[in-house]
Tab-separated table of C-alpha atoms in Angstrom:
chain	number	residue	atom	x	y	z
D	297	MET	CA	-1.138	41.108	7.136
D	298	LEU	CA	-3.890	38.762	5.998
D	299	SER	CA	-7.023	39.785	4.193
D	300	CYS	CA	-9.964	37.726	3.007
D	301	GLY	CA	-10.494	37.643	-0.738
D	302	VAL	CA	-13.048	36.079	-3.075
D	303	PHE	CA	-11.923	34.976	-6.526
D	304	ARG	CA	-14.130	34.109	-9.458
D	305	PHE	CA	-13.349	32.381	-12.721
D	306	ARG	CA	-14.249	34.706	-15.606
D	307	ASP	CA	-14.009	32.111	-18.377
D	308	GLN	CA	-17.242	32.419	-20.355
D	309	LYS	CA	-17.042	28.781	-21.434
D	310	ALA	CA	-17.463	27.551	-17.888
D	311	LYS	CA	-20.983	26.338	-17.146
D	312	GLY	CA	-21.087	28.033	-13.774
D	313	VAL	CA	-19.187	30.436	-11.620
D	314	CYS	CA	-16.627	28.787	-9.344
D	315	TRP	CA	-15.919	30.630	-6.118
D	316	CYS	CA	-12.847	29.919	-4.045
D	317	PHE	CA	-12.708	31.408	-0.547
D	318	ARG	CA	-9.264	31.626	0.944
D	319	LEU	CA	-6.859	33.793	2.883
D	320	VAL	CA	-4.712	36.004	0.666
D	321	PHE	CA	-1.157	36.716	1.790
D	322	ASP	CA	0.457	40.129	1.463
D	323	LEU	CA	0.611	41.026	-2.188
D	324	CYS	CA	3.792	42.963	-1.666
D	325	GLN	CA	6.047	40.847	0.527
D	326	GLY	CA	9.253	42.576	1.582
D	327	GLN	CA	7.863	46.087	0.932
D	328	ASP	CA	6.872	48.718	3.417
D	329	ALA	CA	3.624	48.241	5.300
D	330	LYS	CA	2.099	51.212	3.534
D	331	ASP	CA	2.685	49.560	0.150
D	332	SER	CA	0.688	46.514	1.246
D	333	THR	CA	-2.563	48.465	1.513
D	334	LYS	CA	-4.200	47.931	-1.838
D	335	SER	CA	-7.486	49.264	-2.975
D	336	ALA	CA	-10.564	47.036	-3.047
D	337	SER	CA	-10.807	47.477	-6.794
D	338	THR	CA	-7.346	45.957	-7.257
D	339	LEU	CA	-8.257	42.871	-5.211
D	340	GLU	CA	-11.522	42.391	-7.050
D	341	ALA	CA	-9.732	42.558	-10.391
D	342	MET	CA	-7.480	39.631	-9.507
D	343	GLU	CA	-8.259	36.095	-10.582
D	344	LEU	CA	-7.443	32.821	-8.884
D	345	LEU	CA	-4.643	31.987	-11.294
D	346	ASP	CA	-2.878	35.268	-10.475
D	347	LEU	CA	-1.888	33.891	-7.073
D	348	ASN	CA	1.419	32.143	-6.597
D	349	TRP	CA	0.854	28.507	-7.573
D	350	ASP	CA	3.557	26.769	-5.554
D	351	ASP	CA	3.409	28.764	-2.323
D	352	VAL	CA	-0.309	29.556	-2.149
D	353	LEU	CA	-2.572	27.454	-4.354
D	354	HIS	CA	-0.697	24.149	-4.079
D	355	ARG	CA	-0.316	24.441	-0.315
D	356	HIS	CA	-3.429	26.215	0.919
D	357	VAL	CA	-6.205	25.681	-1.632
D	358	LEU	CA	-5.974	22.565	-3.788
D	359	PRO	CA	-5.298	20.121	-0.908
D	360	TYR	CA	-8.797	20.881	0.391
D	361	LEU	CA	-10.487	19.918	-2.885
D	362	SER	CA	-11.694	16.394	-3.517
D	363	MET	CA	-10.457	14.436	-6.512
D	364	ALA	CA	-13.766	15.096	-8.277
D	365	ASP	CA	-13.444	18.831	-7.620
D	366	LEU	CA	-9.904	18.835	-8.982
D	367	PHE	CA	-11.104	17.339	-12.239
D	368	ARG	CA	-14.004	19.813	-12.383
D	369	LEU	CA	-11.534	22.654	-11.870
D	370	ARG	CA	-9.318	21.162	-14.571
D	371	ALA	CA	-12.199	21.378	-17.064
D	372	VAL	CA	-12.831	25.111	-16.549
D	373	SER	CA	-10.046	26.488	-18.750
D	374	THR	CA	-6.590	25.766	-20.094
D	375	GLY	CA	-5.091	27.805	-17.268
D	376	CYS	CA	-6.936	25.763	-14.658
D	377	ARG	CA	-5.894	22.585	-16.434
D	378	ASP	CA	-2.254	23.632	-16.201
D	379	LEU	CA	-2.729	24.504	-12.530
D	380	VAL	CA	-4.162	21.082	-11.667
D	381	HIS	CA	-1.510	19.276	-13.707
D	382	SER	CA	1.164	21.266	-11.886
D	383	TYR	CA	-0.408	20.232	-8.580
D	384	PHE	CA	-0.392	16.573	-9.618
D	385	SER	CA	3.262	16.796	-10.651
D	386	ASN	CA	4.270	17.970	-7.154
D	387	ALA	CA	2.133	15.455	-5.225
D	388	LEU	CA	4.037	12.992	-3.030
D	389	GLU	CA	1.116	10.666	-2.288
D	390	LEU	CA	-1.719	9.314	-4.407
D	391	ASP	CA	-4.530	7.211	-2.934
D	392	VAL	CA	-7.094	6.261	-5.576
D	393	SER	CA	-8.621	3.496	-3.445
D	394	LYS	CA	-10.899	6.139	-1.917
D	395	HIS	CA	-12.402	6.741	-5.370
D	396	SER	CA	-12.610	3.144	-6.593
D	397	GLU	CA	-16.309	3.458	-7.450
D	398	GLN	CA	-16.245	6.924	-9.040
D	399	MET	CA	-12.940	7.136	-10.926
D	400	THR	CA	-12.705	6.036	-14.538
D	401	THR	CA	-9.811	4.629	-16.526
D	402	GLU	CA	-9.537	7.883	-18.483
D	403	ALA	CA	-9.244	9.930	-15.291
D	404	PHE	CA	-6.507	7.665	-13.953
D	405	ASN	CA	-4.636	7.998	-17.237
D	406	VAL	CA	-4.526	11.754	-16.607
D	407	LEU	CA	-3.033	11.134	-13.165
D	408	ALA	CA	-0.494	8.653	-14.514
D	409	ALA	CA	0.650	11.067	-17.220
D	410	ASN	CA	1.015	14.114	-14.963
D	411	THR	CA	2.579	12.758	-11.767
D	412	ASN	CA	6.348	12.507	-11.449
D	413	SER	CA	7.155	12.998	-7.744
D	414	LEU	CA	5.095	10.269	-6.064
D	415	GLN	CA	6.565	8.372	-3.132
D	416	SER	CA	3.407	6.476	-2.180
D	417	PHE	CA	0.698	4.956	-4.376
D	418	ILE	CA	-2.394	3.206	-2.975
D	419	GLY	CA	-4.586	1.425	-5.530
D	420	ASP	CA	-6.350	-1.231	-3.449
D	421	ASN	CA	-9.549	-2.740	-4.889
D	422	CYS	CA	-9.525	-0.464	-7.944
D	423	GLY	CA	-11.179	-2.143	-10.911
D	424	PHE	CA	-10.374	0.727	-13.269
D	425	LEU	CA	-6.618	0.093	-13.123
D	426	GLU	CA	-5.081	-1.263	-16.310
D	427	ASP	CA	-1.604	-2.531	-17.104
D	428	SER	CA	-0.824	0.285	-19.539
D	429	ALA	CA	-1.758	3.075	-17.111
D	430	LEU	CA	0.123	1.485	-14.215
D	431	LYS	CA	3.212	1.016	-16.344
D	432	LEU	CA	3.106	4.715	-17.240
D	433	LEU	CA	2.658	5.686	-13.580
D	434	PHE	CA	5.608	3.563	-12.441
D	435	LYS	CA	7.755	4.843	-15.302
D	436	ASN	CA	7.065	8.496	-14.454
D	437	ASN	CA	7.582	8.118	-10.689
D	438	PRO	CA	10.989	6.572	-9.971
D	439	LYS	CA	10.921	7.787	-6.335
D	440	LEU	CA	8.109	5.422	-5.313
D	441	LYS	CA	8.690	3.784	-1.931
D	442	ILE	CA	5.229	2.403	-1.117
D	443	VAL	CA	2.948	0.556	-3.559
D	444	HIS	CA	-0.365	-1.088	-2.639
D	445	LEU	CA	-2.295	-3.091	-5.247
D	446	GLN	CA	-4.355	-5.231	-2.905
D	447	CYS	CA	-7.108	-7.301	-4.553
D	448	CYS	CA	-6.458	-5.942	-8.063
D	449	LYS	CA	-7.210	-9.318	-9.617
D	450	HIS	CA	-7.467	-8.207	-13.243
D	451	LEU	CA	-3.860	-7.058	-13.696
D	452	THR	CA	-0.914	-9.061	-15.062
D	453	PRO	CA	2.771	-9.340	-14.067
D	454	ALA	CA	3.625	-7.012	-16.977
D	455	SER	CA	2.223	-4.072	-14.999
D	456	LEU	CA	5.059	-4.413	-12.461
D	457	GLN	CA	7.967	-4.362	-14.920
D	458	PRO	CA	8.584	-0.572	-14.791
D	459	LEU	CA	8.200	-0.671	-11.000
D	460	ILE	CA	10.863	-3.365	-10.686
D	461	LEU	CA	13.318	-1.744	-13.086
D	462	ASN	CA	12.701	1.933	-12.354
D	463	CYS	CA	11.868	2.307	-8.639
D	464	LYS	CA	15.041	1.223	-6.852
D	465	GLY	CA	13.963	2.750	-3.530
D	466	LEU	CA	10.845	0.589	-3.144
D	467	LYS	CA	10.344	-0.450	0.501
D	468	VAL	CA	6.710	-1.576	0.847
D	469	LEU	CA	4.902	-3.847	-1.622
D	470	ASN	CA	1.334	-5.038	-1.032
D	471	LEU	CA	0.053	-7.613	-3.537
D	472	LYS	CA	-2.471	-9.282	-1.257
D	473	GLY	CA	-5.181	-11.160	-3.123
D	474	CYS	CA	-3.475	-10.877	-6.526
D	475	PRO	CA	-3.595	-14.355	-8.124
D	476	TRP	CA	-1.548	-13.180	-11.123
D	477	VAL	CA	1.632	-12.840	-9.040
D	478	THR	CA	3.936	-15.642	-10.216
D	479	SER	CA	7.266	-17.085	-9.146
D	480	GLY	CA	8.916	-15.414	-12.145
D	481	CYS	CA	7.639	-12.064	-10.921
D	482	LEU	CA	9.294	-12.539	-7.520
D	483	GLN	CA	12.511	-13.726	-9.128
D	484	THR	CA	12.664	-10.487	-11.112
D	485	PHE	CA	12.125	-8.491	-7.925
D	486	ALA	CA	14.970	-10.371	-6.245
D	487	LEU	CA	17.229	-9.641	-9.211
D	488	HIS	CA	16.658	-5.874	-9.455
D	489	GLN	CA	15.514	-4.722	-5.994
D	490	THR	CA	17.487	-4.517	-2.736
D	491	ASN	CA	15.592	-2.255	-0.314
D	492	LEU	CA	12.286	-4.050	0.286
D	493	GLN	CA	11.320	-4.097	3.968
D	494	GLU	CA	7.628	-5.065	3.909
D	495	VAL	CA	5.743	-7.451	1.615
D	496	HIS	CA	2.182	-8.775	1.542
D	497	PHE	CA	1.547	-11.940	-0.476
D	498	GLU	CA	-1.628	-13.231	1.182
D	499	SER	CA	-3.730	-15.511	-1.046
D	500	CYS	CA	-1.214	-15.414	-3.912
D	501	GLY	CA	-1.769	-19.063	-4.736
D	502	SER	CA	0.969	-19.371	-7.375
D	503	LEU	CA	3.784	-18.901	-4.866
D	504	ASP	CA	5.662	-21.827	-3.337
D	505	ASP	CA	8.766	-22.601	-1.292
D	506	ASN	CA	11.196	-22.387	-4.206
D	507	CYS	CA	10.318	-18.841	-5.273
D	508	LEU	CA	9.871	-17.505	-1.726
D	509	GLU	CA	13.179	-18.953	-0.547
D	510	HIS	CA	14.998	-17.323	-3.468
D	511	PHE	CA	13.086	-14.082	-2.920
D	512	PHE	CA	13.874	-13.692	0.783
D	513	SER	CA	17.541	-14.551	0.233
D	514	SER	CA	17.902	-11.186	-1.551
D	515	PHE	CA	16.363	-8.973	1.140
D	516	SER	CA	18.285	-8.907	4.399
D	517	LYS	CA	16.434	-5.722	5.472
D	518	MET	CA	13.018	-7.419	5.461
D	519	GLN	CA	10.969	-6.556	8.568
D	520	VAL	CA	7.326	-7.366	7.791
D	521	VAL	CA	6.218	-10.495	5.906
D	522	GLN	CA	2.630	-11.594	5.403
D	523	PHE	CA	1.767	-14.620	3.271
D	524	ALA	CA	-1.308	-16.062	4.970
D	525	HIS	CA	-3.552	-18.582	3.166
D	526	LEU	CA	-0.706	-20.119	1.127
D	527	HIS	CA	-1.211	-23.870	1.449
D	528	SER	CA	1.795	-24.697	-0.751
D	529	VAL	CA	4.254	-23.074	1.672
D	530	THR	CA	6.120	-25.350	4.099
D	531	ASP	CA	8.764	-25.039	6.806
D	532	ARG	CA	11.396	-24.368	4.120
D	533	THR	CA	10.171	-20.814	3.746
D	534	LEU	CA	10.292	-20.163	7.492
D	535	MET	CA	13.823	-21.538	7.665
D	536	ALA	CA	14.810	-19.236	4.802
D	537	LEU	CA	13.321	-16.282	6.679
D	538	ALA	CA	15.229	-17.221	9.825
D	539	LYS	CA	18.445	-17.535	7.822
D	540	TYR	CA	18.326	-14.430	5.628
D	541	CYS	CA	15.983	-11.956	7.369
D	542	LYS	CA	17.505	-11.358	10.799
D	543	ASN	CA	15.594	-8.070	11.178
D	544	LEU	CA	12.174	-9.723	10.857
D	545	ARG	CA	9.637	-8.144	13.229
D	546	ASN	CA	6.185	-9.103	12.014
D	547	LEU	CA	5.196	-12.421	10.411
D	548	ASP	CA	1.736	-13.625	9.389
D	549	ILE	CA	1.446	-17.280	8.323
D	550	SER	CA	-2.202	-17.781	9.264
D	551	ASN	CA	-3.974	-20.696	7.581
D	552	CYS	CA	-0.783	-22.121	6.040
D	553	SER	CA	-1.669	-25.776	6.508
D	554	GLN	CA	1.762	-27.233	5.606
D	555	ILE	CA	3.720	-25.345	8.271
D	556	THR	CA	4.637	-27.371	11.364
D	557	ASP	CA	6.300	-26.911	14.751
D	558	GLN	CA	9.745	-27.334	13.196
D	559	GLY	CA	9.333	-24.194	11.121
D	560	LEU	CA	8.201	-22.139	14.105
D	561	THR	CA	11.175	-23.300	16.141
D	562	ALA	CA	13.511	-21.997	13.424
D	563	LEU	CA	12.122	-18.481	13.949
D	564	ALA	CA	13.977	-18.339	17.254
D	565	LYS	CA	16.939	-17.109	15.185
D	566	CYS	CA	15.108	-13.821	14.544
D	567	PRO	CA	16.018	-11.706	17.598
D	568	ASP	CA	13.774	-8.762	16.644
D	569	LEU	CA	10.576	-10.765	16.084
D	570	GLN	CA	7.664	-9.053	17.841
D	571	VAL	CA	4.437	-10.332	16.246
D	572	LEU	CA	3.724	-13.865	15.006
D	573	ARG	CA	0.332	-14.868	13.613
D	574	VAL	CA	-0.239	-18.623	13.271
D	575	SER	CA	-4.030	-18.808	13.512
D	576	TYR	CA	-5.674	-21.810	11.837
D	577	CYS	CA	-2.343	-23.473	10.992
D	578	ALA	CA	-3.387	-27.125	11.139
D	579	GLY	CA	0.191	-28.401	11.439
D	580	VAL	CA	1.049	-26.307	14.506
D	581	ARG	CA	0.210	-27.578	17.964
D	582	SER	CA	-1.061	-25.168	20.581
D	583	GLY	CA	1.632	-26.432	22.953
D	584	THR	CA	4.331	-25.183	20.603
D	585	THR	CA	3.004	-21.633	20.542
D	586	THR	CA	2.652	-21.701	24.324
D	587	GLU	CA	6.270	-22.808	24.649
D	588	LEU	CA	7.444	-20.057	22.296
D	589	SER	CA	5.498	-17.469	24.279
D	590	SER	CA	7.171	-18.569	27.502
D	591	ARG	CA	10.649	-18.563	25.940
D	592	PHE	CA	10.315	-15.227	24.157
D	593	ASP	CA	8.420	-12.663	26.198
D	594	ARG	CA	8.900	-10.030	23.494
D	595	VAL	CA	6.917	-12.007	20.880
D	596	ARG	CA	3.149	-11.547	20.708
D	597	ILE	CA	1.685	-14.739	19.246
D	598	GLU	CA	-1.826	-14.841	17.777
D	599	ASP	CA	-3.070	-18.428	17.584
D	600	LYS	CA	-6.777	-18.947	16.961
D	601	ARG	CA	-8.183	-22.465	16.726
D	602	PRO	CA	-11.310	-23.565	14.853
D	603	PRO	CA	-14.187	-24.233	17.257
D	604	PRO	CA	-15.416	-27.852	17.282
D	605	PRO	CA	-19.008	-28.668	16.336
D	606	PRO	CA	-21.495	-29.033	19.205
D	607	GLY	CA	-20.870	-32.268	21.104
D	608	TRP	CA	-17.399	-32.717	19.596
D	609	CYS	CA	-13.880	-31.915	20.757
D	610	ILE	CA	-10.482	-31.452	19.099
D	611	ARG	CA	-7.756	-34.064	19.392
D	612	TRP	CA	-4.190	-33.803	18.126
D	613	MET	CA	-3.019	-36.618	15.842
D	614	PRO	CA	0.837	-36.692	15.824
D	615	ARG	CA	1.136	-39.122	12.909
D	616	ASN	CA	-1.223	-37.091	10.755
D	617	PRO	CA	-0.638	-33.433	11.704
D	618	GLY	CA	-3.810	-31.464	11.912
D	619	TRP	CA	-6.953	-31.103	13.944
D	620	VAL	CA	-9.283	-34.056	14.019
D	621	PHE	CA	-12.782	-33.757	15.408
D	622	HIS	CA	-13.985	-36.592	17.647
D	623	ARG	CA	-17.164	-37.123	19.553
D	624	LYS	CA	-16.593	-36.565	23.240
D	625	LYS	CA	-17.778	-40.051	24.194
D	626	MET	CA	-15.313	-41.677	21.785
D	627	VAL	CA	-12.399	-39.626	23.123
D	628	GLN	CA	-13.228	-40.468	26.697
D	629	ALA	CA	-13.386	-44.140	25.821
């Protein structure tokens, strides 16, 4: 039997009265049906915190509150604070990127201190993140499998130390647009981690062939690799991928100017490759991608070329790999 109840916080210190409308389960589960008929006065005397936290509040009430509402509820009383902290401790996912403009460093510190079951953390474009709070979060949540820190440019490699040492089940790592990621950071990952399957290193300008080759040699389960806009990367990295990452399925090397046809040819050793992005790679000829497409029907190749200026056309220069713009009259001559 389900009955509709209205619960009110009676704490006199609260600035207002907080009403929570929800469905109330049988108060006497396992008893006779006649015992489940309670008087209206009994229901009205109950408070929100009298309900079962794990089976009722955590599952059917708190998930519908926004992050701001959770912190407002936390401020009502010590009992409500304990309720919210208990909810945080059981959470499996935490996405603070949705609150990047509203959340403060102090609020995130509360989350970092009271979560211990997270498997996924999304912190993209969050300017309030600090090394100390992230280190606490990674230390308290050893079951993390997915971590996104895209475009968090103000952090340092020290923030990742507890993640590397403590979270052995990490599978997805997104550090896109993080200029502070260094070769030493990747070497530490390669030394302590074994289960990575997806990495994003786009626009991490400090990375080069040496660190990437050593990194990929430690992860035979790698399936998704994205390191677009790295102009220091050459064919060596692609050959390392073809050698060590046989399960590779998705590769993005867009705008990597030092990669040539030789590196793409080496990817033929990856039998599971499905998506290859080589847009704006100046060292790759369009004929090479066309040939790969014809040889491997399973591979979807994205190859966008820069449009020439009006009255100009593109000509391939084999001795100096890259696109060279020429006036149409000069090319015809």
